[in-house]
Coordinates of C-alpha atoms in Angstrom, one line a residue:
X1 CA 14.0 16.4 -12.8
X2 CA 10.5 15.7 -12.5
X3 CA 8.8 14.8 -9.4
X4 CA 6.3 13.0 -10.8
X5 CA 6.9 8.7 -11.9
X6 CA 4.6 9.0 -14.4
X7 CA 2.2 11.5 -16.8
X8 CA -1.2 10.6 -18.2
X9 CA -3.8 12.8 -19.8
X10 CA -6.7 11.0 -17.7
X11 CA -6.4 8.9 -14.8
X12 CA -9.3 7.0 -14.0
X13 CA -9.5 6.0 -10.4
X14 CA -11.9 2.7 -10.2
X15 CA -12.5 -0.2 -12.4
X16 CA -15.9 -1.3 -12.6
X17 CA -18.4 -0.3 -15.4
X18 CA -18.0 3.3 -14.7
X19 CA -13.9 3.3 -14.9
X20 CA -13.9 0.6 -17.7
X21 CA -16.4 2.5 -20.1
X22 CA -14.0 6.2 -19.8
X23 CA -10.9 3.8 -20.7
X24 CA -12.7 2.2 -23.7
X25 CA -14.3 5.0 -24.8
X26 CA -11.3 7.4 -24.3
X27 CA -8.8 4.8 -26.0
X28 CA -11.0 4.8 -29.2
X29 CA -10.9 8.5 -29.4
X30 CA -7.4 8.6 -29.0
X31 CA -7.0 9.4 -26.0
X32 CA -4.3 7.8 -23.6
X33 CA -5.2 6.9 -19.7
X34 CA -4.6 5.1 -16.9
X35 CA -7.3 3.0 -15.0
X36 CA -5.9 2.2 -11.6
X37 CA -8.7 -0.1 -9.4
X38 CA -8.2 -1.8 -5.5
X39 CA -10.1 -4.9 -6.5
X40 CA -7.8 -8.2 -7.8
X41 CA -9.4 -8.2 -11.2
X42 CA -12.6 -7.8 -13.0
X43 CA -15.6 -8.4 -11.3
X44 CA -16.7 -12.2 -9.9
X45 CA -20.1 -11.5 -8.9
X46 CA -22.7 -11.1 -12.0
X47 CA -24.4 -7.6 -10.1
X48 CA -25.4 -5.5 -13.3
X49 CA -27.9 -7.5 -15.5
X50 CA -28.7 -6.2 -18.4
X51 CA -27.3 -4.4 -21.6
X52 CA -30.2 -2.4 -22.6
X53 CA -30.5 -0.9 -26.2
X54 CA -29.0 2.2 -25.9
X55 CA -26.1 1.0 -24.5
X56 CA -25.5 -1.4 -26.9
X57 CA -26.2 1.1 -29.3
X58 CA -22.9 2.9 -28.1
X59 CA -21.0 -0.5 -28.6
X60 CA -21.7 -1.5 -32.1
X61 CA -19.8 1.4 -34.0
X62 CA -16.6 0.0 -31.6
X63 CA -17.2 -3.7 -32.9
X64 CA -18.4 -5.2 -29.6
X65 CA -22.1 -6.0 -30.5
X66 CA -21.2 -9.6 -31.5
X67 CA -19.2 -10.3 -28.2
X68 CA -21.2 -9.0 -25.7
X69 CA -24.0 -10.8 -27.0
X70 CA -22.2 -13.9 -27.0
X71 CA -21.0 -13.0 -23.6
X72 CA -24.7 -12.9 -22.7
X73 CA -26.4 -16.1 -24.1
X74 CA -26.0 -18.0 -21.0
X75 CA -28.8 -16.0 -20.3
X76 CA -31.0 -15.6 -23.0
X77 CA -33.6 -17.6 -21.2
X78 CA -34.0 -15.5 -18.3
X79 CA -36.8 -13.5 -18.2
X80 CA -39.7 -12.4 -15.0
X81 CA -39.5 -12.2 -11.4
X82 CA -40.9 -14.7 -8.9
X83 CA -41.7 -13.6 -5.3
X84 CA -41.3 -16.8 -3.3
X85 CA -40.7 -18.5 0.6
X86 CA -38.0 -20.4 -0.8
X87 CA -37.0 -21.8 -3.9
X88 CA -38.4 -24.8 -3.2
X89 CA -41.6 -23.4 -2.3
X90 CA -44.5 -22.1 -4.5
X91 CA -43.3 -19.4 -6.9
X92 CA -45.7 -16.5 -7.6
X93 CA -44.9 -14.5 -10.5
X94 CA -45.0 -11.1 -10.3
X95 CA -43.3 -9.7 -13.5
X96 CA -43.7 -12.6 -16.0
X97 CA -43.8 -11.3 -19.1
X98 CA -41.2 -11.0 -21.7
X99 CA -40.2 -7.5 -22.9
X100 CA -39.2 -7.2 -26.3
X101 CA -35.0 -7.2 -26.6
X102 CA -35.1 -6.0 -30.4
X103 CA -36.6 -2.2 -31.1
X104 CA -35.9 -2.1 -34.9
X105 CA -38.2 0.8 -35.5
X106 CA -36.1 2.6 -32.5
X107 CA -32.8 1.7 -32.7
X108 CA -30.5 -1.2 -33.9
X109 CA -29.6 -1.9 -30.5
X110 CA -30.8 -4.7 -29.1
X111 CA -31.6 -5.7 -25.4
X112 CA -28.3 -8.0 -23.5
X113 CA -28.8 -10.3 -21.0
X114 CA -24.8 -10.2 -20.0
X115 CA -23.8 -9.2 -16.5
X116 CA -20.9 -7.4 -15.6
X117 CA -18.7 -10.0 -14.4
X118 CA -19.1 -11.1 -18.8
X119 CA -18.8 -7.9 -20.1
X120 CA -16.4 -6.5 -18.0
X121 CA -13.0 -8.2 -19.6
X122 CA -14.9 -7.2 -23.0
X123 CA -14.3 -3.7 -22.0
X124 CA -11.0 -4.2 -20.9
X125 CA -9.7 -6.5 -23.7
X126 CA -10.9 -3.6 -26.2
X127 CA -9.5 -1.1 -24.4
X128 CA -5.9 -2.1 -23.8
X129 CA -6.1 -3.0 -27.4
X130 CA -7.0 0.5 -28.2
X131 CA -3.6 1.7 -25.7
X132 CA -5.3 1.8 -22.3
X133 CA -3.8 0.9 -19.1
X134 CA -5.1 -0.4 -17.0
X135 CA -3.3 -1.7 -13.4
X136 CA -5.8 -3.8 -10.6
X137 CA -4.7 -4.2 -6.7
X138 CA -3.6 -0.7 -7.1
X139 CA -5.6 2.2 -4.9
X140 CA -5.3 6.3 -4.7
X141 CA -3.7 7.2 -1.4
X142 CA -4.3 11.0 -2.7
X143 CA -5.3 13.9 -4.9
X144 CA -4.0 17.1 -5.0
X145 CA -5.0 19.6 -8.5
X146 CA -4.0 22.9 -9.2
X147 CA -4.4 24.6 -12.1
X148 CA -3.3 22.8 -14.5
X149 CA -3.5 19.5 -13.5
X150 CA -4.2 16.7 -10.8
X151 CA -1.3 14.8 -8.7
X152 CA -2.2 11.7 -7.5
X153 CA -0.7 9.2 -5.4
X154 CA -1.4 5.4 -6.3
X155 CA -0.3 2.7 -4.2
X156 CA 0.3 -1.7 -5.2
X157 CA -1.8 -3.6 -2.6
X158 CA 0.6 -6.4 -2.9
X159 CA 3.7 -4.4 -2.7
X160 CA 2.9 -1.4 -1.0
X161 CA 5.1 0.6 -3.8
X162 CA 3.8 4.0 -4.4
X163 CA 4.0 6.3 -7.0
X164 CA 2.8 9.7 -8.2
X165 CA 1.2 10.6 -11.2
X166 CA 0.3 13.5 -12.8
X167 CA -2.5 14.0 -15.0
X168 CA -4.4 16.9 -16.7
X169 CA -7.7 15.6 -15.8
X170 CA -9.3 12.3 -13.4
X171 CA -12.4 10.6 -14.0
X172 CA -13.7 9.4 -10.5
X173 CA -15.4 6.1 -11.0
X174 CA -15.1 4.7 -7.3
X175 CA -18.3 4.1 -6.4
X176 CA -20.8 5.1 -3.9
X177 CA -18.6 4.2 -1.1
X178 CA -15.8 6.1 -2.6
X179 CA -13.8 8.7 -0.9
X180 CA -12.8 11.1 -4.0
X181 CA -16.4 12.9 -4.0
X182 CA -16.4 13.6 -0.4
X183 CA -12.7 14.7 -0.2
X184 CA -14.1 17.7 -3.2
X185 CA -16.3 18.7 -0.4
X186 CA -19.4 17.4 -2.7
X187 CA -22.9 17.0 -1.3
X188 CA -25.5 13.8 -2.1
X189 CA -28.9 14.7 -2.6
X190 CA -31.3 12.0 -2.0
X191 CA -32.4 8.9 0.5
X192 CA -28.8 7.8 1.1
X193 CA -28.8 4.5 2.0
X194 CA -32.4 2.1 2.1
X195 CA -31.0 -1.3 2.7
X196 CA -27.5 -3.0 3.4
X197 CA -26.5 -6.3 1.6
X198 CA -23.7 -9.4 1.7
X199 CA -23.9 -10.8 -2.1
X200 CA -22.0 -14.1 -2.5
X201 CA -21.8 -16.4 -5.8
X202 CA -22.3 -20.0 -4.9
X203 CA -21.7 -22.9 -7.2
X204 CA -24.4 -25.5 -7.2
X205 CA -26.5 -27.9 -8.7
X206 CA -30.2 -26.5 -9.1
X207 CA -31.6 -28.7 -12.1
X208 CA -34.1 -30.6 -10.5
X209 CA -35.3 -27.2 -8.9
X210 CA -35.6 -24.7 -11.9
X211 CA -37.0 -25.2 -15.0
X212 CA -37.0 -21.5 -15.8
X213 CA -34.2 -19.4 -14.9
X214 CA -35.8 -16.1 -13.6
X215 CA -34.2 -12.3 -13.7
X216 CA -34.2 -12.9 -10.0
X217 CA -36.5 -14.6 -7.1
X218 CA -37.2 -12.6 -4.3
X219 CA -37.2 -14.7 -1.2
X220 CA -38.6 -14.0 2.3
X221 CA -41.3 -15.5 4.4
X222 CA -43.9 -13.9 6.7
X223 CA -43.5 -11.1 4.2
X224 CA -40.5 -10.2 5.5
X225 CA -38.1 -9.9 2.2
X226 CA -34.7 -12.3 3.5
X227 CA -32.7 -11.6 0.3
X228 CA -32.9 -12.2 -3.7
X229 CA -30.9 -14.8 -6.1
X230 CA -30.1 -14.4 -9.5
X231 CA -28.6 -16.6 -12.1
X232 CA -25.3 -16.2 -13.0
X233 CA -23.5 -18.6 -15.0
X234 CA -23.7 -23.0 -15.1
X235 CA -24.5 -24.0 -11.5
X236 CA -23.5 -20.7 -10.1
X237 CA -25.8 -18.6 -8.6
X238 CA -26.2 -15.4 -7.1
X239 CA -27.3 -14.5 -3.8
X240 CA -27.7 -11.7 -1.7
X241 CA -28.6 -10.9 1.8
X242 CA -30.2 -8.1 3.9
X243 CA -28.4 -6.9 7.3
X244 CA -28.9 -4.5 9.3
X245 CA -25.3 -2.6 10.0
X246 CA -26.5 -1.2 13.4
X247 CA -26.1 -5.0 14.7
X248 CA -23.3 -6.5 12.4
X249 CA -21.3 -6.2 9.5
X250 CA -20.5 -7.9 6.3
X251 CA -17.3 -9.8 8.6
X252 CA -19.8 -11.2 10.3
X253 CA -20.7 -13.5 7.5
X254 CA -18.1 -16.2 7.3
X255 CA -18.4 -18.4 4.3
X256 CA -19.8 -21.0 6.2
X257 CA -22.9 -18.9 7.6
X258 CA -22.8 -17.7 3.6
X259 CA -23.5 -21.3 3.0
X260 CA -26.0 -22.3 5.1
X261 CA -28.1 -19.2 4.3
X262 CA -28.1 -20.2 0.4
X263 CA -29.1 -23.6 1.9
X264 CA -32.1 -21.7 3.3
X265 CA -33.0 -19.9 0.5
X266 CA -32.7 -22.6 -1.8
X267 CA -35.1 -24.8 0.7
X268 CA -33.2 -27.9 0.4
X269 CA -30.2 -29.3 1.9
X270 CA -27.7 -29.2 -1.2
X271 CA -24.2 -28.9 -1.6
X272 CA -23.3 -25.3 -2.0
X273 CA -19.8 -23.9 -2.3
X274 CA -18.9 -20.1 -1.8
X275 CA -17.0 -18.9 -4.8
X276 CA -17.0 -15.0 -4.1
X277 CA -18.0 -12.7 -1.5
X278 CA -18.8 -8.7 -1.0
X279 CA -21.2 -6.0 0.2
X280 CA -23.2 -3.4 -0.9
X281 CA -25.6 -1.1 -0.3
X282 CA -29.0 -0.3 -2.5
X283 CA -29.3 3.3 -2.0
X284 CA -30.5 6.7 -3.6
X285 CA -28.6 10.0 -4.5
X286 CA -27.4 12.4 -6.6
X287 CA -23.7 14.0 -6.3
X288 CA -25.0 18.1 -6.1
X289 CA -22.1 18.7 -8.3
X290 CA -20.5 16.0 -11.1
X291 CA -17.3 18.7 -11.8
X292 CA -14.8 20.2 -9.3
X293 CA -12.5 21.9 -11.6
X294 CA -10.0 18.7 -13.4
X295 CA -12.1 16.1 -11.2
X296 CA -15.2 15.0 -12.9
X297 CA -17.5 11.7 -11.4
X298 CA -19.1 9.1 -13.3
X299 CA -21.4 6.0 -12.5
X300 CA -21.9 5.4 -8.7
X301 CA -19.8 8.1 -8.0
X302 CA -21.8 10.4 -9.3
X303 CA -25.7 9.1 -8.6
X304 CA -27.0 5.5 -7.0
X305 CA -30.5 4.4 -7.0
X306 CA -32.6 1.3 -7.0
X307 CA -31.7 -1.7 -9.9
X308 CA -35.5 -1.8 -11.0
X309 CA -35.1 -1.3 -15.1
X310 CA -31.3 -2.3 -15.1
X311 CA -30.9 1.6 -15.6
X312 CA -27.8 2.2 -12.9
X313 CA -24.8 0.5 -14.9
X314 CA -26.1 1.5 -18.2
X315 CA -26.2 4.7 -17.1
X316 CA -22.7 4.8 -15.4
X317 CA -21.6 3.9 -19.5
X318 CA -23.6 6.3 -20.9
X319 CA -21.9 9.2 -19.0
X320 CA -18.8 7.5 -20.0
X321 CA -19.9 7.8 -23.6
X322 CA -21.0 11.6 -22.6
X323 CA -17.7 12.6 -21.1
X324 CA -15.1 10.6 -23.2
X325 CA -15.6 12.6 -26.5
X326 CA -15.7 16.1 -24.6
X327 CA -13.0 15.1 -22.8
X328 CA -10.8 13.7 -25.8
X329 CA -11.6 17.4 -27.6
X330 CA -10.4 19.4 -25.0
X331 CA -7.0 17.5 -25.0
X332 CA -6.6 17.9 -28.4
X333 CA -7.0 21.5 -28.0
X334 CA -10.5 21.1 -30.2
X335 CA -12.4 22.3 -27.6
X336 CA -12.4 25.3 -24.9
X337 CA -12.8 24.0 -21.1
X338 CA -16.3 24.8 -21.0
X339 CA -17.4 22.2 -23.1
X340 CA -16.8 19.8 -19.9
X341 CA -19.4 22.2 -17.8
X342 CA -22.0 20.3 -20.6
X343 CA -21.5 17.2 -18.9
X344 CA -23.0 17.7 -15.7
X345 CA -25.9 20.1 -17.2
X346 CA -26.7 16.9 -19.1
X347 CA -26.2 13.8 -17.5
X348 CA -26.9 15.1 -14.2
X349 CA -30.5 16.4 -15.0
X350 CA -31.0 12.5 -16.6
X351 CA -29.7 11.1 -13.1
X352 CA -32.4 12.9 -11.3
X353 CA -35.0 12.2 -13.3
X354 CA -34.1 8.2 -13.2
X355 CA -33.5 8.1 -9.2
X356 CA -36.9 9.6 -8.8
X357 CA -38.5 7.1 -11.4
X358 CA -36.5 3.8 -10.4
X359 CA -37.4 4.5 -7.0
X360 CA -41.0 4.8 -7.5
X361 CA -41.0 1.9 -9.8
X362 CA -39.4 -0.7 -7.2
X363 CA -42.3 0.4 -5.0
X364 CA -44.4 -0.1 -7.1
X365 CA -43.4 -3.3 -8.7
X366 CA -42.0 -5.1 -5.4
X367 CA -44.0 -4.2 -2.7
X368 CA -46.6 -5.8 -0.4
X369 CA -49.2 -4.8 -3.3
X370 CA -47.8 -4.7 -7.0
X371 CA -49.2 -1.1 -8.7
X372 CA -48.9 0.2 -11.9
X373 CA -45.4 0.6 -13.3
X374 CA -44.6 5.0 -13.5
X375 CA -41.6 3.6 -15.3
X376 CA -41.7 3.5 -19.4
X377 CA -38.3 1.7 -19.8
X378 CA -38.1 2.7 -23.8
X379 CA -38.6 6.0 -23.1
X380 CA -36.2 6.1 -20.5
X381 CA -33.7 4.7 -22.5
X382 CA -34.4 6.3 -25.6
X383 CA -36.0 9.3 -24.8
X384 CA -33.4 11.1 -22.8
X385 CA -33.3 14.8 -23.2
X386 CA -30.7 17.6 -22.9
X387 CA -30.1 21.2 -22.5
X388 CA -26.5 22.7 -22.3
X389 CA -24.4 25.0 -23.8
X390 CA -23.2 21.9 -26.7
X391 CA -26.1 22.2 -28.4
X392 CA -28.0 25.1 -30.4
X393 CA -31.4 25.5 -30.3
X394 CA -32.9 22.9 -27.9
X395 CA -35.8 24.1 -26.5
X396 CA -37.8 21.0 -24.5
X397 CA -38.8 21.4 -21.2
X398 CA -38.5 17.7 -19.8
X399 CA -35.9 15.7 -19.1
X400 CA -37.7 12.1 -20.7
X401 CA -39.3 12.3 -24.0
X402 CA -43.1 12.0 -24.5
X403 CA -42.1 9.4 -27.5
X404 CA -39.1 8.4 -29.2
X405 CA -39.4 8.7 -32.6
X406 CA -39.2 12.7 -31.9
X407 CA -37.8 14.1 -35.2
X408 CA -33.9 15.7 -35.0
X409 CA -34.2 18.4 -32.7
X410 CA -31.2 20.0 -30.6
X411 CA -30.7 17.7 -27.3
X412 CA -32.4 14.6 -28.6
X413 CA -31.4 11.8 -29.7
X414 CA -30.4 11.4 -33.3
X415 CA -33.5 9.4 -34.5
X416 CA -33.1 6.0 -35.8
X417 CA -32.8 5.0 -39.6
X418 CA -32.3 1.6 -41.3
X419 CA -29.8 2.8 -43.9
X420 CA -27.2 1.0 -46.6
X421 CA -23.9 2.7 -46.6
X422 CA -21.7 0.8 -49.4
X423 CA -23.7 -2.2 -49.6
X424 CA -23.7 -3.0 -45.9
X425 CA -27.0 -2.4 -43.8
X426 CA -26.5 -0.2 -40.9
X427 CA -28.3 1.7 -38.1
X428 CA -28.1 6.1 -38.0
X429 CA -25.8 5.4 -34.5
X430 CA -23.0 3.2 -36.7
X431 CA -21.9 6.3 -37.5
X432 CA -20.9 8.7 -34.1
X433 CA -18.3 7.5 -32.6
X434 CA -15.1 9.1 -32.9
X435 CA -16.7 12.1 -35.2
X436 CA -19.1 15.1 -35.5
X437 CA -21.5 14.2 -38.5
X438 CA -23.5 16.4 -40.8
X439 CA -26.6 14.4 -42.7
X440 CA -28.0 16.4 -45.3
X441 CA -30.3 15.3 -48.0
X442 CA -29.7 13.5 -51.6
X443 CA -28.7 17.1 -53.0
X444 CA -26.6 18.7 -50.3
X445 CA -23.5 18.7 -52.1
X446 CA -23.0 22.5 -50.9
X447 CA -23.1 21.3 -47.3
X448 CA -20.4 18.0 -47.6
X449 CA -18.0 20.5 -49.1
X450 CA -19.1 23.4 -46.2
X451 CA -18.2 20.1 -43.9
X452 CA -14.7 19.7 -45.2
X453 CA -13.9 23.4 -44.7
X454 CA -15.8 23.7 -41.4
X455 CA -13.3 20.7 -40.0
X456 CA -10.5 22.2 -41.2
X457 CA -11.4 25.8 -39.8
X458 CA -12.4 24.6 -36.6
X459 CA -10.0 21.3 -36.1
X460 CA -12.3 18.9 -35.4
X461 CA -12.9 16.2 -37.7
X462 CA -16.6 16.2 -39.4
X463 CA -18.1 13.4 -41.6
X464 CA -20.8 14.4 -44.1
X465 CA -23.3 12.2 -45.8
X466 CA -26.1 12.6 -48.1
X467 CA -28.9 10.4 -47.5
X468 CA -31.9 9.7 -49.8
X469 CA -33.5 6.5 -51.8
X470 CA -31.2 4.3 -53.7
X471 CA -31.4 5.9 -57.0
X472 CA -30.6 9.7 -55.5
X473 CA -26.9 8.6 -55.8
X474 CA -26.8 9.8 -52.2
X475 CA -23.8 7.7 -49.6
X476 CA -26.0 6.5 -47.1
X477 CA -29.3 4.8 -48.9
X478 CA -32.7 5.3 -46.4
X479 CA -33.5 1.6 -46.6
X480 CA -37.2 2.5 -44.8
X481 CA -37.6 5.6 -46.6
X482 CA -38.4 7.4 -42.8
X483 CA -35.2 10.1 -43.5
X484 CA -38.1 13.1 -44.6
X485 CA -40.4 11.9 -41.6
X486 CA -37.8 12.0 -38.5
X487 CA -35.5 14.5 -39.6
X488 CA -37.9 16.8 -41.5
X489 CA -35.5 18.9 -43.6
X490 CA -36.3 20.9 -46.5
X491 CA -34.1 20.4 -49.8
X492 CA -31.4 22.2 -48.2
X493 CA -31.0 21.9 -44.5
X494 CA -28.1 19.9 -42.8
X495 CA -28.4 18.2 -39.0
X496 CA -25.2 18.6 -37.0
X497 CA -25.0 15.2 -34.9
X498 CA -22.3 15.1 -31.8
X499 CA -19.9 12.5 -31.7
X500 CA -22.3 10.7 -29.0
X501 CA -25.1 10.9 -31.1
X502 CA -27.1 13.6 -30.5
X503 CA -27.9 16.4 -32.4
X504 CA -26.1 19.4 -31.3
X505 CA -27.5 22.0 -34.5
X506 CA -29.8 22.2 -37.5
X507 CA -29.9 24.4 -40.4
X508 CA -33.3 24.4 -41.7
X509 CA -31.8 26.0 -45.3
X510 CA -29.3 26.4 -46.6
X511 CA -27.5 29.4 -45.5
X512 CA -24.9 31.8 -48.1
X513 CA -22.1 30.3 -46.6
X514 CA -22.8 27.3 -45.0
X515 CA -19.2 26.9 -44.1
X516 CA -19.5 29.9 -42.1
X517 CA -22.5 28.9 -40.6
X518 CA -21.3 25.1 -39.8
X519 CA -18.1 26.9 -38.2
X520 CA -19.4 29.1 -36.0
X521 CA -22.0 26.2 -34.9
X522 CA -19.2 23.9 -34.3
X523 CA -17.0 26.4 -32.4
X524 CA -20.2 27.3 -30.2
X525 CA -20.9 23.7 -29.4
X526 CA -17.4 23.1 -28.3
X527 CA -17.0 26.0 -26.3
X528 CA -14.1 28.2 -28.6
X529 CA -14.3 31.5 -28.0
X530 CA -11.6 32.6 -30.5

């Protein structure tokens, strides 16, 4: 008999973006888990602005573009950031301008104005639809591995049932106050914590008040900063406040005090009603290690900074997106266990590169004295670099690109390309998702036939393509004719793109068996010794 109530291949311990990502992205690669998260439901409060075009990049091959953008045109007006004494008083903008949302020569992502409390049940919806499970008001008690595995003990709030579960691997997605990292015996690296906040959503009337709907307003007077507000959906709003914990604590704010300090804010005496109420703090850190054997952290777990470029949640998805494929091949047995080590050699190196930058930009941007931005967002979000054992050949030296359009190299990006693949228009990321993918040029038939031998040789599925101008005959058509320019192969070189769309090999020719040479590249990347 088995002392275990239940058996997963992943448990995923927290429900936010983090947790939600690893359960979408795992369920579309197959892959079976269970989210367990302490929270009611989904997220109330609309912390998290901001899809930005990477990330949405990593949606559209799952068919979420079109939702979360509808999810997000509440918002479509919001743009800038106003320093002010009160809402009511004079507004002084200090981050006005509009930034582009569409990067067509980059990417066919575009930029997202949803917050998480929209996108959220978007995530959910697609991944129980894809065989997740997800359970809220349910918390770990415990975690125990060995081995082979990780025991865990999960408890219902409302019921106080408990029940253990065994799984081969958990995703720790609990958040900067979480308790999984520090039970590993795993160190932060950075500030810690810079300032402490009570956020609340409040429902009220502002019309008279705002005729255009900021990113956020950041309120104080006497230059002392009392709190921001954002916009989150019809008549609700977004407020959050400073405190310092040494004198009280987030109980200490009753709804009513809630309510009169939104009154304050807002400068007027208007009815306000508190819908939602939490606390947080804005801090800055690094976990020194994002693996302890079948434990792996993601999002806040894993690294915290300041919100300045909206580059925290997208980041918690984009590990998601990292992990989830390596993940889903090891537990198909497509991959050695190594191939997980990858994870933190590349995601890690990004987080410490963005906590440095966001922190120097949010001084920069929102002091006393506004300076010169040292963030590029486009390169930040476009530009990440990597350097690990699933990739061949990369040989950069900086985390963040000195441009994007950087031709297919090992640990970059794929590059972008406007292409027509069976009379539909499509963008080079369409096609990772769930697959490694081999572009070669209008006369690689050698290497799509090397591909279908490779896959079968190594067990991993591979897609090849042929791209080149419409009359070449090639599958995918290079609508912009940029295919020579940003992935500069000769007539018979192949690029080897990982399922999360970056190039893990090239060939510059080809080889006298490219089969052989696609195999061994493929095994290598994933980590098979054999």
């Amino acid at each position: 008999m088995t002392p275990y109530d239940e058996t997963v291949p992943v448990l995923i311990v927290g429900g936010g973006y983090a947790g939600l990502a690893t359960s979408l992205f795992l369920s579309h690669q197959g892959v079976r888990s269970l989210l367990v998260d302490r929270h009611a439901g989904v997220a109330v409060q609309g912390r998290a602005r901001g899809i930005n075009p990477r990330t949405m990049e990593i949606y559209r091959p799952l068919g979420l573009e079109a939702e979360i953008k509808e999810a997000g045109r509440p918002f479509d007006a919001d743009s800038g950031v106003v320093r002010c004494a009160n809402l009511s008083s004079d507004w002084h903008w200090i981050m006005a301008q509009d930034s582009p949302r569409a990067l067509p020569e980059f990417t066919a992502g575009e930029f997202g104005m949803a917050d998480q409390s929209t996108v959220e049940p978007v995530l959910a919806e697609s991944a129980r639809a894809h065989g997740a499970e997800i359970r809220h008001n349910t918390q770990c008690v415990s975690v125990e591995q060995d081995a082979d595995g990780v025991t865990a003990v999960i408890e219902d709030r409302g019921t106080g049932e408990r029940r253990t579960v065994r799984a081969r691997y958990l995703v720790a997605c609990d958040g900067y106050r979480g308790t999984i990292r520090d039970g590993l015996g795993i160190a932060r690296t950075g500030r810690g914590t810079i300032r402490s906040y009570v956020s609340f959503v409040i429902k009220a009337d502002l019309s008279d008040l705002i005729e255009k709907t900021a990113l956020f307003w950041i309120i104080g007077g006497d230059g002392v900063a009392g709190g921001f507000v954002t916009h989150a959906l019809p008549d609700h709003w977004g407020v959050a406040l400073t405190y310092d914990p040494a004198e009280e604590s987030p109980e200490d704010y009753t709804l009513e005090r809630c309510a009169a300090a939104a009154q304050a804010l807002i400068g007027r005496d208007v009815p306000v009603e508190v819908i939602d109420k939490a606390s947080w703090e804005e801090a800055v850190g690094v976990a020194d290690r994002y693996r302890a054997g079948r434990v792996l952290l993601v999002g806040d777990a894993a690294h915290v900074w300041p919100p300045a470029g909206a580059l925290g949640a997208n980041s918690a998805v984009q590990d998601a997106h990292n992990l989830a494929w390596k993940l889903a091949a090891v537990i198909k047995g497509q991959a050695g266990d190594g191939l997980l080590d990858s994870y933190e050699d590349e995601r890690r190196a990004v987080a410490v590169e963005l906590a440095d930058l966001t922190v120097r930009s949010q001084e920069s941007r929102f002091g006393p004295t506004p300076q010169e931005d040292p963030l590029e967002p486009t390169l930040c979000i476009l530009a990440q670099r990597y350097r690990s054992s699933a990739m061949i050949g990369a040989e950069h030296t900086g985390v963040i690109g000195e441009q994007v359009d950087q031709y297919a190299r090992p640990g970059t990006r794929a590059p972008h390309l406007w292409l027509d693949h069976d009379g539909r228009r499509i963008g080079a990321h369409d096609l990772f998702h769930d697959a490694f993918v081999l572009l070669t040029g209008p006369s690689g038939d050698e290497w799509k036939s090397a591909a279908a031998e490779a896959s079968a040789r190594a067990s991993v599925p591979v897609r090849a393509y042929r791209v080149g101008p419409a009359a070449s005959g090639a599958e995918l058509t290079d609508v912009e004719s940029e295919w020579a320019t940003r992935y500069r192969l000769g007539q018979g070189g192949a690029v080897l793109v990982r399922p999360d769309g970056y190039v893990a090999w090239r060939g510059e020719a080809l080889p006298a068996d490219p089969a052989a040479a696609l195999t061994d590249a493929l095994r290598q990347v994933l980590s098979v010794t054999a």
